[in-house]
Amino acid sequence: MTIFQKYLEQHNYENFDIKAVLFDMDGVLYDSMKYHARSWHETMTEYGYESTPEEFYLHEGRTGGNTINILTERCFGRKATEEEIKEIYKRKTELFTKYNEGDTIPFAYDMLKAVQACGLKCVLVTGSGQASLLGKLEQNFPGVFTKDVMVTAFDVKKGKPDPEPYLMGLERAGGLKPNQAVVVENAPMGAQAANAAGIFTFAINTGPMDPKVLSDAGANIVLPSMEALYKNWGEYCKDLAIR
Ligand code: CA
C-alpha cells in the first residue's frame, strides 16, 4: 500500500479530489525562519528570558502570543499578561523587520505556478502577522494569492498546532473537504495542525531540524527542499489523481 492509499484508508475516503494546495508561508515561501529565530532569541534575552535561537524552529507556526506564553510559563512559572505579550511581540516584530532580507525559498514560485497550471487554487495558511512579508506576497509571487484565499494571524484565534487555520483554509478555498486539498508545511506545529485537520501533508525540511521531527508531527511525506517537491510534483499528481 502506498502512503497515499494509506491516507485514504485511515481517513475513510474512496479517493482524492484535489482542488487546492494550502501553503504555509515562513520556511515554505520565504527563507525567513533564521531571521525569526534570531529576532525571537534577542527579544526574549532583552526581556530576561532564557532561550536558544534553535528552539524557535519548534515553536514555528504558533501565534506570537502563544509562544510568549509558553516561554513565560517555563521561565517564570506564570502566564504572560496582555501587555507583556503586546510589548514583547512588538519588539520581536521590530527586530524581524530590521533583519529580514525577504529572501524567497528557491523553487517556491515555480511550485506555485505548477500548482496553478494543474488548475488548482493556491491558498496561504500562516500563523504570521508580519506585515513586512504579507505585504510582499504579490510582489514576490505575482498573480498567486488573493486576500480571499489567505488565512493569517489576523484571522485565527488558536493558531497552529490547532487544526483551526487549516480548516479555515479549506473553507476559504470553497468549502472543501480534507481529501480535496494537500498542505505544504515546514514546521512540526504546522504538520500537526494539518494532520489534525485531516489533510494530506508534504513537509519540506528547510530548517536545521531532524526530518524525523516532521514525520513524528504527522507529515505524510518529508522532503529536504521545495526543489525536491517541485521536481517530483508530476509523480505526486498521479498519486493524487490530479490531471
Ligand atoms: Ca512555516
Short mmCIF file of C-alpha atoms and ligand atoms in Angstrom, two decimals:
data_model
loop_
_atom_site.label_atom_id
_atom_site.label_comp_id
_atom_site.label_asym_id
_atom_site.label_seq_id
_atom_site.Cartn_x
_atom_site.Cartn_y
_atom_site.Cartn_z
CA MET A 1 0.00 0.00 0.00
CA THR A 2 1.35 3.46 -0.89
CA ILE A 3 1.43 6.31 1.58
CA PHE A 4 -1.41 7.89 -0.41
CA GLN A 5 -3.63 4.78 -0.21
CA LYS A 6 -2.84 4.55 3.47
CA TYR A 7 -4.07 8.11 3.99
CA LEU A 8 -7.33 7.37 2.16
CA GLU A 9 -7.91 4.26 4.19
CA GLN A 10 -7.15 5.94 7.50
CA HIS A 11 -9.50 8.81 6.75
CA ASN A 12 -12.24 6.75 5.12
CA TYR A 13 -12.09 8.33 1.70
CA GLU A 14 -12.61 6.50 -1.59
CA ASN A 15 -10.31 8.83 -3.47
CA PHE A 16 -8.57 12.19 -3.69
CA ASP A 17 -10.47 15.02 -5.38
CA ILE A 18 -7.80 17.74 -5.15
CA LYS A 19 -8.91 21.34 -5.79
CA ALA A 20 -6.37 23.32 -3.80
CA VAL A 21 -2.91 23.32 -2.25
CA LEU A 22 -2.59 25.07 1.10
CA PHE A 23 0.81 26.71 1.54
CA ASP A 24 2.35 27.81 4.79
CA MET A 25 4.46 30.97 4.42
CA ASP A 26 7.60 31.16 6.61
CA GLY A 27 10.08 28.44 5.67
CA VAL A 28 7.90 27.39 2.71
CA LEU A 29 7.66 30.53 0.56
CA TYR A 30 10.14 32.74 2.39
CA ASP A 31 13.52 31.76 3.79
CA SER A 32 12.65 33.79 6.87
CA MET A 33 12.92 31.35 9.76
CA LYS A 34 16.55 32.23 10.50
CA TYR A 35 15.52 35.87 10.96
CA HIS A 36 12.52 34.89 13.10
CA ALA A 37 14.72 32.70 15.31
CA ARG A 38 17.32 35.45 15.72
CA SER A 39 14.68 38.14 16.48
CA TRP A 40 12.85 35.93 18.97
CA HIS A 41 16.04 34.96 20.77
CA GLU A 42 17.33 38.53 21.01
CA THR A 43 13.95 39.89 22.13
CA MET A 44 13.49 37.25 24.81
CA THR A 45 17.04 37.85 26.09
CA GLU A 46 16.31 41.59 26.35
CA TYR A 47 13.27 40.78 28.47
CA GLY A 48 15.22 38.46 30.79
CA TYR A 49 14.10 35.10 29.34
CA GLU A 50 16.46 32.16 28.82
CA SER A 51 16.13 30.66 25.35
CA THR A 52 18.12 29.39 22.38
CA PRO A 53 17.65 30.51 18.75
CA GLU A 54 17.07 26.85 17.73
CA GLU A 55 14.03 26.32 19.93
CA PHE A 56 12.04 28.85 17.93
CA TYR A 57 12.04 26.44 14.99
CA LEU A 58 9.99 24.13 17.19
CA HIS A 59 7.55 26.91 18.12
CA GLU A 60 7.22 27.93 14.49
CA GLY A 61 3.61 28.23 13.40
CA ARG A 62 2.28 29.17 16.80
CA THR A 63 0.91 32.67 17.21
CA GLY A 64 3.35 35.12 18.82
CA GLY A 65 1.14 35.29 21.92
CA ASN A 66 1.21 31.51 22.40
CA THR A 67 4.99 31.39 22.05
CA ILE A 68 5.42 34.17 24.61
CA ASN A 69 3.03 32.39 26.99
CA ILE A 70 4.91 29.11 26.76
CA LEU A 71 8.25 30.79 27.50
CA THR A 72 6.79 32.85 30.35
CA GLU A 73 5.38 29.68 31.94
CA ARG A 74 8.74 27.98 31.60
CA CYS A 75 10.96 30.84 32.76
CA PHE A 76 8.71 32.47 35.36
CA GLY A 77 6.05 29.87 36.16
CA ARG A 78 3.10 32.07 35.18
CA LYS A 79 1.09 33.26 32.19
CA ALA A 80 2.16 36.40 30.34
CA THR A 81 -0.04 39.47 30.70
CA GLU A 82 -1.73 41.01 27.66
CA GLU A 83 0.61 43.99 27.98
CA GLU A 84 3.72 41.82 28.06
CA ILE A 85 2.56 39.93 25.01
CA LYS A 86 1.91 43.16 23.14
CA GLU A 87 5.21 44.75 24.11
CA ILE A 88 7.38 41.67 23.50
CA TYR A 89 5.73 40.87 20.17
CA LYS A 90 6.13 44.48 19.09
CA ARG A 91 9.86 44.33 19.82
CA LYS A 92 10.20 40.98 18.05
CA THR A 93 8.42 42.42 15.00
CA GLU A 94 10.74 45.44 15.07
CA LEU A 95 13.85 43.24 15.05
CA PHE A 96 12.41 40.87 12.44
CA THR A 97 11.63 43.78 10.11
CA LYS A 98 15.21 45.00 10.58
CA TYR A 99 16.91 41.63 9.98
CA ASN A 100 14.60 40.07 7.38
CA GLU A 101 16.02 40.32 3.89
CA GLY A 102 12.89 38.94 2.25
CA ASP A 103 14.67 36.06 0.51
CA THR A 104 12.25 33.61 -1.06
CA ILE A 105 12.68 29.84 -0.90
CA PRO A 106 14.29 28.52 -4.11
CA PHE A 107 11.66 26.95 -6.43
CA ALA A 108 8.73 28.34 -4.41
CA TYR A 109 7.35 30.42 -7.29
CA ASP A 110 7.92 27.54 -9.73
CA MET A 111 5.96 25.28 -7.41
CA LEU A 112 3.08 27.76 -7.08
CA LYS A 113 2.91 28.12 -10.85
CA ALA A 114 3.00 24.34 -11.32
CA VAL A 115 0.04 24.04 -8.94
CA GLN A 116 -1.87 26.74 -10.83
CA ALA A 117 -1.04 25.03 -14.12
CA CYS A 118 -2.91 21.95 -12.83
CA GLY A 119 -5.98 24.17 -12.39
CA LEU A 120 -5.68 24.12 -8.60
CA LYS A 121 -6.06 27.02 -6.21
CA CYS A 122 -3.11 28.18 -4.08
CA VAL A 123 -4.20 29.11 -0.56
CA LEU A 124 -1.97 30.77 2.06
CA VAL A 125 -2.30 29.48 5.63
CA THR A 126 0.11 31.15 8.03
CA GLY A 127 0.33 31.97 11.72
CA SER A 128 2.29 35.05 10.77
CA GLY A 129 1.09 38.59 11.31
CA GLN A 130 4.26 40.13 9.88
CA ALA A 131 3.20 42.92 7.55
CA SER A 132 6.74 43.05 6.13
CA LEU A 133 6.22 39.66 4.45
CA LEU A 134 2.45 39.54 3.95
CA GLY A 135 2.65 42.83 2.06
CA LYS A 136 5.32 41.47 -0.30
CA LEU A 137 3.47 38.36 -1.45
CA GLU A 138 2.07 39.95 -4.60
CA GLN A 139 5.46 41.40 -5.46
CA ASN A 140 7.35 38.11 -4.98
CA PHE A 141 4.66 35.72 -6.23
CA PRO A 142 2.56 37.77 -8.65
CA GLY A 143 -0.90 36.52 -9.53
CA VAL A 144 -0.99 33.73 -6.95
CA PHE A 145 -2.60 34.81 -3.68
CA THR A 146 -5.65 36.99 -3.29
CA LYS A 147 -6.99 38.22 0.06
CA ASP A 148 -9.97 35.86 -0.01
CA VAL A 149 -7.64 32.84 -0.14
CA MET A 150 -5.41 33.84 2.77
CA VAL A 151 -5.54 32.80 6.40
CA THR A 152 -3.17 34.79 8.63
CA ALA A 153 -2.62 35.59 12.31
CA PHE A 154 -5.35 38.19 11.92
CA ASP A 155 -7.96 35.51 11.17
CA VAL A 156 -7.27 32.77 13.67
CA LYS A 157 -7.88 32.57 17.39
CA LYS A 158 -5.99 29.44 18.34
CA GLY A 159 -3.31 29.09 15.69
CA LYS A 160 -1.20 26.00 14.86
CA PRO A 161 -0.88 23.24 16.16
CA ASP A 162 -4.68 23.55 16.43
CA PRO A 163 -6.36 22.48 13.15
CA GLU A 164 -8.26 25.82 13.06
CA PRO A 165 -6.06 27.64 10.45
CA TYR A 166 -6.16 24.70 8.01
CA LEU A 167 -9.88 24.14 8.49
CA MET A 168 -10.33 27.84 7.74
CA GLY A 169 -8.12 27.40 4.66
CA LEU A 170 -10.39 24.61 3.37
CA GLU A 171 -13.39 26.86 3.97
CA ARG A 172 -11.85 29.81 2.09
CA ALA A 173 -10.82 27.56 -0.79
CA GLY A 174 -14.53 26.98 -1.38
CA GLY A 175 -15.78 24.81 1.46
CA LEU A 176 -13.51 21.89 0.60
CA LYS A 177 -13.28 18.56 2.40
CA PRO A 178 -9.89 17.39 3.70
CA ASN A 179 -9.42 14.97 0.75
CA GLN A 180 -9.81 17.91 -1.65
CA ALA A 181 -6.57 19.62 -0.67
CA VAL A 182 -2.96 18.98 0.31
CA VAL A 183 -0.75 21.04 2.61
CA VAL A 184 2.85 22.16 2.17
CA GLU A 185 4.45 22.85 5.56
CA ASN A 186 7.93 23.08 7.06
CA ALA A 187 7.27 23.15 10.81
CA PRO A 188 6.30 20.40 13.26
CA MET A 189 3.43 22.51 14.69
CA GLY A 190 2.20 23.15 11.17
CA ALA A 191 2.32 19.48 10.20
CA GLN A 192 0.48 18.67 13.42
CA ALA A 193 -2.22 21.24 12.60
CA ALA A 194 -2.65 19.97 9.03
CA ASN A 195 -2.76 16.38 10.24
CA ALA A 196 -5.37 17.26 12.86
CA ALA A 197 -7.41 18.88 10.08
CA GLY A 198 -7.21 15.54 8.25
CA ILE A 199 -5.30 16.86 5.22
CA PHE A 200 -2.51 15.01 3.38
CA THR A 201 0.70 16.87 4.24
CA PHE A 202 4.01 17.38 2.47
CA ALA A 203 6.72 18.73 4.76
CA ILE A 204 9.78 20.37 3.29
CA ASN A 205 12.60 20.49 5.79
CA THR A 206 14.13 23.90 5.10
CA GLY A 207 15.48 24.42 8.64
CA PRO A 208 18.06 22.73 10.86
CA MET A 209 15.68 20.04 12.22
CA ASP A 210 15.95 16.28 12.14
CA PRO A 211 13.41 15.23 9.46
CA LYS A 212 12.03 12.69 11.92
CA VAL A 213 10.55 15.55 13.95
CA LEU A 214 8.34 16.34 10.95
CA SER A 215 7.16 12.81 10.30
CA ASP A 216 6.51 12.34 14.02
CA ALA A 217 4.39 15.50 13.93
CA GLY A 218 2.18 13.91 11.27
CA ALA A 219 3.65 14.88 7.89
CA ASN A 220 2.79 12.17 5.34
CA ILE A 221 5.83 12.87 3.17
CA VAL A 222 9.01 14.66 4.29
CA LEU A 223 11.29 16.16 1.64
CA PRO A 224 14.61 18.01 2.02
CA SER A 225 13.60 21.08 -0.01
CA MET A 226 10.99 22.84 -2.14
CA GLU A 227 13.11 21.87 -5.12
CA ALA A 228 12.53 18.19 -4.30
CA LEU A 229 8.77 18.75 -4.12
CA TYR A 230 8.77 20.71 -7.38
CA LYS A 231 10.80 18.09 -9.22
CA ASN A 232 8.59 15.23 -8.00
CA TRP A 233 5.29 17.09 -8.42
CA GLY A 234 4.44 15.33 -11.67
CA GLU A 235 4.71 11.96 -9.93
CA TYR A 236 2.69 13.14 -6.93
CA CYS A 237 -0.02 14.42 -9.29
CA LYS A 238 -0.50 10.82 -10.46
CA ASP A 239 -0.72 9.57 -6.85
CA LEU A 240 -3.18 12.33 -6.00
CA ALA A 241 -5.27 11.79 -9.16
CA ILE A 242 -4.59 15.35 -10.36
CA ARG A 243 -4.91 15.65 -14.11
CA CA B 1 6.41 27.71 8.49
#
